[in-house]
């Protein structure tokens, strides 16, 4: 996770250079995450997945980067260790979506 640490440091330096920390409280970062996710979704409106990717891939990269940047900032501001959070979530999902029941199925875990 050294790469994540380096990215976090770059993001924090970028923010500090612009004096934006005062705007980056958990609530506003969570709102920004949702807004950026909506902007990513907008690339797919009225198109198939293939059409959207063909026409909007560069914009999708930018929107995904914004989502990831806000995610890293949110984790930083709340003291969440991203690596630990992902590891724990994979374990939870593994228990919730057992291979023998979930394999090849899009059914919600509450339905099996």
Coordinates of N, CA and C in Angstrom, one line a residue:
X1 N 0.8 -1.2 0.0 CA 0.0 0.0 0.0 C 0.9 1.3 0.0
X2 N 2.1 1.1 -0.3 CA 3.0 2.3 -0.4 C 2.5 3.3 -1.4
X3 N 2.0 2.7 -2.5 CA 1.5 3.5 -3.6 C 0.3 4.4 -3.1
X4 N -0.6 3.8 -2.3 CA -1.7 4.5 -1.8 C -1.2 5.6 -0.8
X5 N -0.2 5.4 -0.1 CA 0.4 6.4 0.8 C 0.9 7.5 0.0
X6 N 1.6 7.2 -1.0 CA 2.2 8.3 -1.9 C 1.1 9.1 -2.6
X7 N 0.1 8.4 -3.1 CA -1.1 9.2 -3.7 C -1.7 10.1 -2.6
X8 N -1.9 9.5 -1.4 CA -2.5 10.3 -0.4 C -1.7 11.6 -0.1
X9 N -0.4 11.4 0.0 CA 0.5 12.5 0.3 C 0.4 13.6 -0.9
X10 N 0.3 13.1 -2.1 CA 0.2 14.1 -3.2 C -1.1 14.8 -3.2
X11 N -2.2 14.1 -2.9 CA -3.5 14.7 -2.8 C -3.5 15.7 -1.7
X12 N -3.0 15.4 -0.5 CA -3.0 16.3 0.6 C -2.1 17.5 0.3
X13 N -1.0 17.3 -0.3 CA -0.2 18.5 -0.7 C -0.9 19.4 -1.7
X14 N -1.5 18.8 -2.7 CA -2.3 19.6 -3.6 C -3.3 20.4 -2.9
X15 N -4.0 19.8 -2.0 CA -5.0 20.5 -1.2 C -4.4 21.6 -0.3
X16 N -3.3 21.3 0.3 CA -2.7 22.3 1.2 C -2.2 23.5 0.4
X17 N -1.6 23.2 -0.8 CA -1.1 24.3 -1.6 C -2.2 25.3 -2.0
X18 N -3.5 24.9 -1.9 CA -4.6 25.7 -2.3 C -5.4 26.2 -1.1
X19 N -5.0 25.8 0.1 CA -5.8 26.1 1.3 C -7.2 25.7 1.2
X20 N -7.4 24.4 0.8 CA -8.8 23.9 0.7 C -9.2 23.0 1.9
X21 N -8.3 22.7 2.8 CA -8.7 21.8 3.9 C -9.9 22.2 4.6
X22 N -10.1 23.5 4.7 CA -11.2 24.1 5.5 C -12.6 23.7 4.8
X23 N -12.5 23.3 3.6 CA -13.8 22.9 2.9 C -14.0 21.4 2.9
X24 N -13.0 20.7 3.4 CA -13.0 19.2 3.3 C -13.4 18.5 4.6
X25 N -14.6 18.8 5.1 CA -15.1 18.1 6.3 C -15.8 16.8 5.8
X26 N -16.0 15.8 6.6 CA -16.6 14.6 6.2 C -17.9 14.7 5.4
X27 N -18.8 15.6 5.9 CA -20.1 15.7 5.2 C -19.9 16.2 3.8
X28 N -19.1 17.3 3.6 CA -19.0 17.8 2.3 C -18.2 16.9 1.4
X29 N -17.3 16.1 1.9 CA -16.5 15.1 1.1 C -17.5 14.0 0.7
X30 N -18.4 13.6 1.6 CA -19.4 12.5 1.2 C -20.3 13.1 0.1
X31 N -20.7 14.3 0.3 CA -21.6 14.9 -0.8 C -20.8 15.0 -2.1
X32 N -19.6 15.4 -2.1 CA -18.8 15.5 -3.3 C -18.6 14.1 -3.9
X33 N -18.4 13.1 -3.1 CA -18.3 11.7 -3.6 C -19.6 11.3 -4.4
X34 N -20.7 11.6 -3.8 CA -22.0 11.3 -4.5 C -22.2 12.1 -5.8
X35 N -21.8 13.3 -5.8 CA -21.9 14.2 -7.0 C -21.0 13.7 -8.1
X36 N -19.8 13.3 -7.7 CA -18.9 12.8 -8.7 C -19.3 11.5 -9.3
X37 N -19.9 10.6 -8.4 CA -20.4 9.4 -8.9 C -21.6 9.6 -9.9
X38 N -22.4 10.6 -9.6 CA -23.5 10.9 -10.5 C -22.9 11.4 -11.9
X39 N -21.8 12.2 -11.8 CA -21.2 12.7 -13.0 C -20.6 11.5 -13.9
X40 N -20.1 10.5 -13.2 CA -19.7 9.3 -13.9 C -20.9 8.6 -14.5
X41 N -21.9 8.4 -13.8 CA -23.2 7.8 -14.4 C -23.7 8.6 -15.6
X42 N -23.6 9.9 -15.5 CA -24.1 10.7 -16.6 C -23.5 10.3 -18.0
X43 N -22.3 9.7 -18.0 CA -21.6 9.3 -19.2 C -22.4 8.1 -19.9
X44 N -23.2 7.4 -19.1 CA -23.9 6.3 -19.6 C -25.3 6.6 -20.0
X45 N -25.8 7.7 -19.7 CA -27.2 8.1 -20.0 C -27.5 8.0 -21.5
X46 N -28.5 7.2 -21.8 CA -29.0 7.0 -23.1 C -28.1 6.2 -24.1
X47 N -27.1 5.5 -23.5 CA -26.2 4.7 -24.3 C -26.0 3.3 -23.7
X48 N -25.6 2.4 -24.5 CA -25.2 1.1 -24.0 C -23.9 1.3 -23.3
X49 N -23.5 0.3 -22.5 CA -22.2 0.4 -21.9 C -21.0 0.6 -22.9
X50 N -21.1 -0.2 -23.9 CA -20.0 -0.2 -25.0 C -20.0 1.2 -25.6
X51 N -21.2 1.7 -26.0 CA -21.2 3.1 -26.6 C -20.6 4.1 -25.7
X52 N -21.0 4.1 -24.4 CA -20.6 5.0 -23.4 C -19.1 5.0 -23.3
X53 N -18.5 3.8 -23.2 CA -17.1 3.7 -23.0 C -16.4 4.2 -24.2
X54 N -16.9 3.8 -25.4 CA -16.3 4.3 -26.7 C -16.2 5.8 -26.8
X55 N -17.3 6.4 -26.4 CA -17.5 7.9 -26.6 C -16.9 8.7 -25.4
X56 N -16.9 8.1 -24.2 CA -16.7 8.9 -23.0 C -15.6 8.4 -22.1
X57 N -14.7 7.6 -22.6 CA -13.7 7.0 -21.7 C -12.8 8.0 -21.0
X58 N -12.4 9.0 -21.7 CA -11.5 10.0 -21.1 C -12.2 10.7 -20.0
X59 N -13.5 11.1 -20.2 CA -14.2 11.8 -19.2 C -14.5 10.8 -18.0
X60 N -14.7 9.5 -18.3 CA -14.9 8.6 -17.2 C -13.7 8.4 -16.4
X61 N -12.5 8.5 -17.0 CA -11.3 8.5 -16.2 C -11.2 9.6 -15.3
X62 N -11.5 10.8 -15.8 CA -11.5 12.0 -14.9 C -12.5 11.9 -13.7
X63 N -13.7 11.4 -14.0 CA -14.7 11.3 -13.0 C -14.3 10.3 -12.0
X64 N -13.8 9.1 -12.4 CA -13.3 8.1 -11.5 C -12.2 8.6 -10.6
X65 N -11.3 9.4 -11.2 CA -10.2 10.0 -10.4 C -10.8 10.9 -9.4
X66 N -11.8 11.7 -9.7 CA -12.4 12.6 -8.7 C -13.0 11.8 -7.6
X67 N -13.7 10.7 -7.9 CA -14.3 9.8 -6.9 C -13.2 9.3 -6.0
X68 N -12.1 8.8 -6.6 CA -11.1 8.2 -5.8 C -10.4 9.2 -4.9
X69 N -10.2 10.4 -5.5 CA -9.5 11.5 -4.7 C -10.4 11.9 -3.5
X70 N -11.7 12.1 -3.7 CA -12.6 12.4 -2.6 C -12.7 11.2 -1.6
X71 N -12.6 10.0 -2.1 CA -12.6 8.8 -1.2 C -11.4 8.9 -0.3
X72 N -10.2 9.1 -0.9 CA -9.0 9.2 -0.1 C -9.0 10.4 0.9
X73 N -9.5 11.5 0.5 CA -9.7 12.6 1.4 C -10.7 12.3 2.6
X74 N -11.8 11.6 2.2 CA -12.8 11.3 3.2 C -12.1 10.3 4.3
X75 N -11.4 9.3 3.8 CA -10.7 8.4 4.7 C -9.7 9.1 5.6
X76 N -9.0 10.1 5.0 CA -8.0 10.8 5.7 C -8.7 11.6 6.9
X77 N -9.8 12.3 6.5 CA -10.5 13.2 7.5 C -11.1 12.4 8.6
X78 N -11.5 11.1 8.3 CA -12.3 10.3 9.3 C -11.4 9.3 10.0
X79 N -10.1 9.3 9.6 CA -9.2 8.3 10.2 C -9.4 6.9 9.8
X80 N -10.0 6.7 8.6 CA -10.3 5.3 8.1 C -9.0 4.8 7.4
X81 N -8.6 3.7 7.7 CA -7.5 3.0 7.0 C -8.1 2.3 5.8
X82 N -7.8 2.8 4.6 CA -8.5 2.2 3.4 C -8.2 0.8 3.3
X83 N -6.9 0.4 3.4 CA -6.5 -1.0 3.3 C -7.3 -1.9 4.2
X84 N -7.3 -1.5 5.5 CA -8.0 -2.3 6.5 C -9.5 -2.4 6.2
X85 N -10.1 -1.2 5.8 CA -11.5 -1.2 5.5 C -11.9 -2.1 4.4
X86 N -11.1 -2.2 3.3 CA -11.3 -3.1 2.2 C -11.2 -4.5 2.6
X87 N -10.1 -4.8 3.4 CA -9.9 -6.2 3.8 C -11.1 -6.7 4.6
X88 N -11.6 -5.9 5.6 CA -12.7 -6.2 6.4 C -14.0 -6.4 5.5
X89 N -14.2 -5.5 4.6 CA -15.4 -5.6 3.7 C -15.3 -6.9 2.9
X90 N -14.2 -7.2 2.4 CA -14.1 -8.5 1.6 C -14.4 -9.7 2.4
X91 N -14.0 -9.7 3.7 CA -14.4 -10.8 4.6 C -15.9 -10.8 4.8
X92 N -16.5 -9.6 5.1 CA -17.9 -9.5 5.3 C -18.7 -10.0 4.1
X93 N -18.2 -9.5 2.9 CA -18.9 -10.0 1.7 C -18.8 -11.4 1.4
X94 N -17.6 -12.0 1.8 CA -17.4 -13.4 1.6 C -18.3 -14.2 2.5
X95 N -18.7 -13.7 3.7 CA -19.6 -14.4 4.6 C -21.0 -14.2 4.1
X96 N -21.3 -13.1 3.6 CA -22.7 -12.7 3.1 C -23.0 -13.4 1.8
X97 N -22.0 -13.5 0.9 CA -22.2 -14.0 -0.5 C -21.3 -15.3 -0.6
X98 N -21.7 -16.4 0.0 CA -20.9 -17.6 0.0 C -20.9 -18.1 -1.5
X99 N -19.7 -18.6 -1.9 CA -19.5 -19.1 -3.3 C -20.6 -20.0 -3.7
X100 N -20.9 -21.0 -2.8 CA -21.9 -22.0 -3.2 C -23.3 -21.4 -3.5
X101 N -23.6 -20.3 -3.0 CA -24.9 -19.7 -3.2 C -24.8 -18.5 -4.2
X102 N -23.8 -17.8 -4.2 CA -23.7 -16.6 -5.0 C -23.0 -16.8 -6.4
X103 N -22.4 -17.9 -6.6 CA -21.6 -18.1 -7.8 C -22.5 -17.9 -9.0
X104 N -22.1 -16.9 -9.9 CA -22.9 -16.7 -11.1 C -24.2 -16.1 -11.0
X105 N -24.6 -15.6 -9.8 CA -25.9 -15.1 -9.5 C -25.9 -13.6 -9.2
X106 N -26.8 -12.9 -9.6 CA -26.9 -11.5 -9.3 C -28.0 -11.2 -8.2
X107 N -28.5 -12.3 -7.7 CA -29.6 -12.2 -6.6 C -29.0 -11.7 -5.4
X108 N -29.7 -10.8 -4.7 CA -29.3 -10.2 -3.5 C -29.2 -11.3 -2.4
X109 N -28.3 -11.1 -1.5 CA -28.1 -12.1 -0.4 C -29.3 -12.4 0.4
X110 N -30.2 -11.4 0.5 CA -31.4 -11.6 1.3 C -32.4 -12.5 0.6
X111 N -32.2 -12.8 -0.7 CA -33.1 -13.6 -1.5 C -32.7 -15.1 -1.6
X112 N -31.6 -15.5 -0.9 CA -31.2 -16.9 -0.9 C -30.9 -17.4 0.5

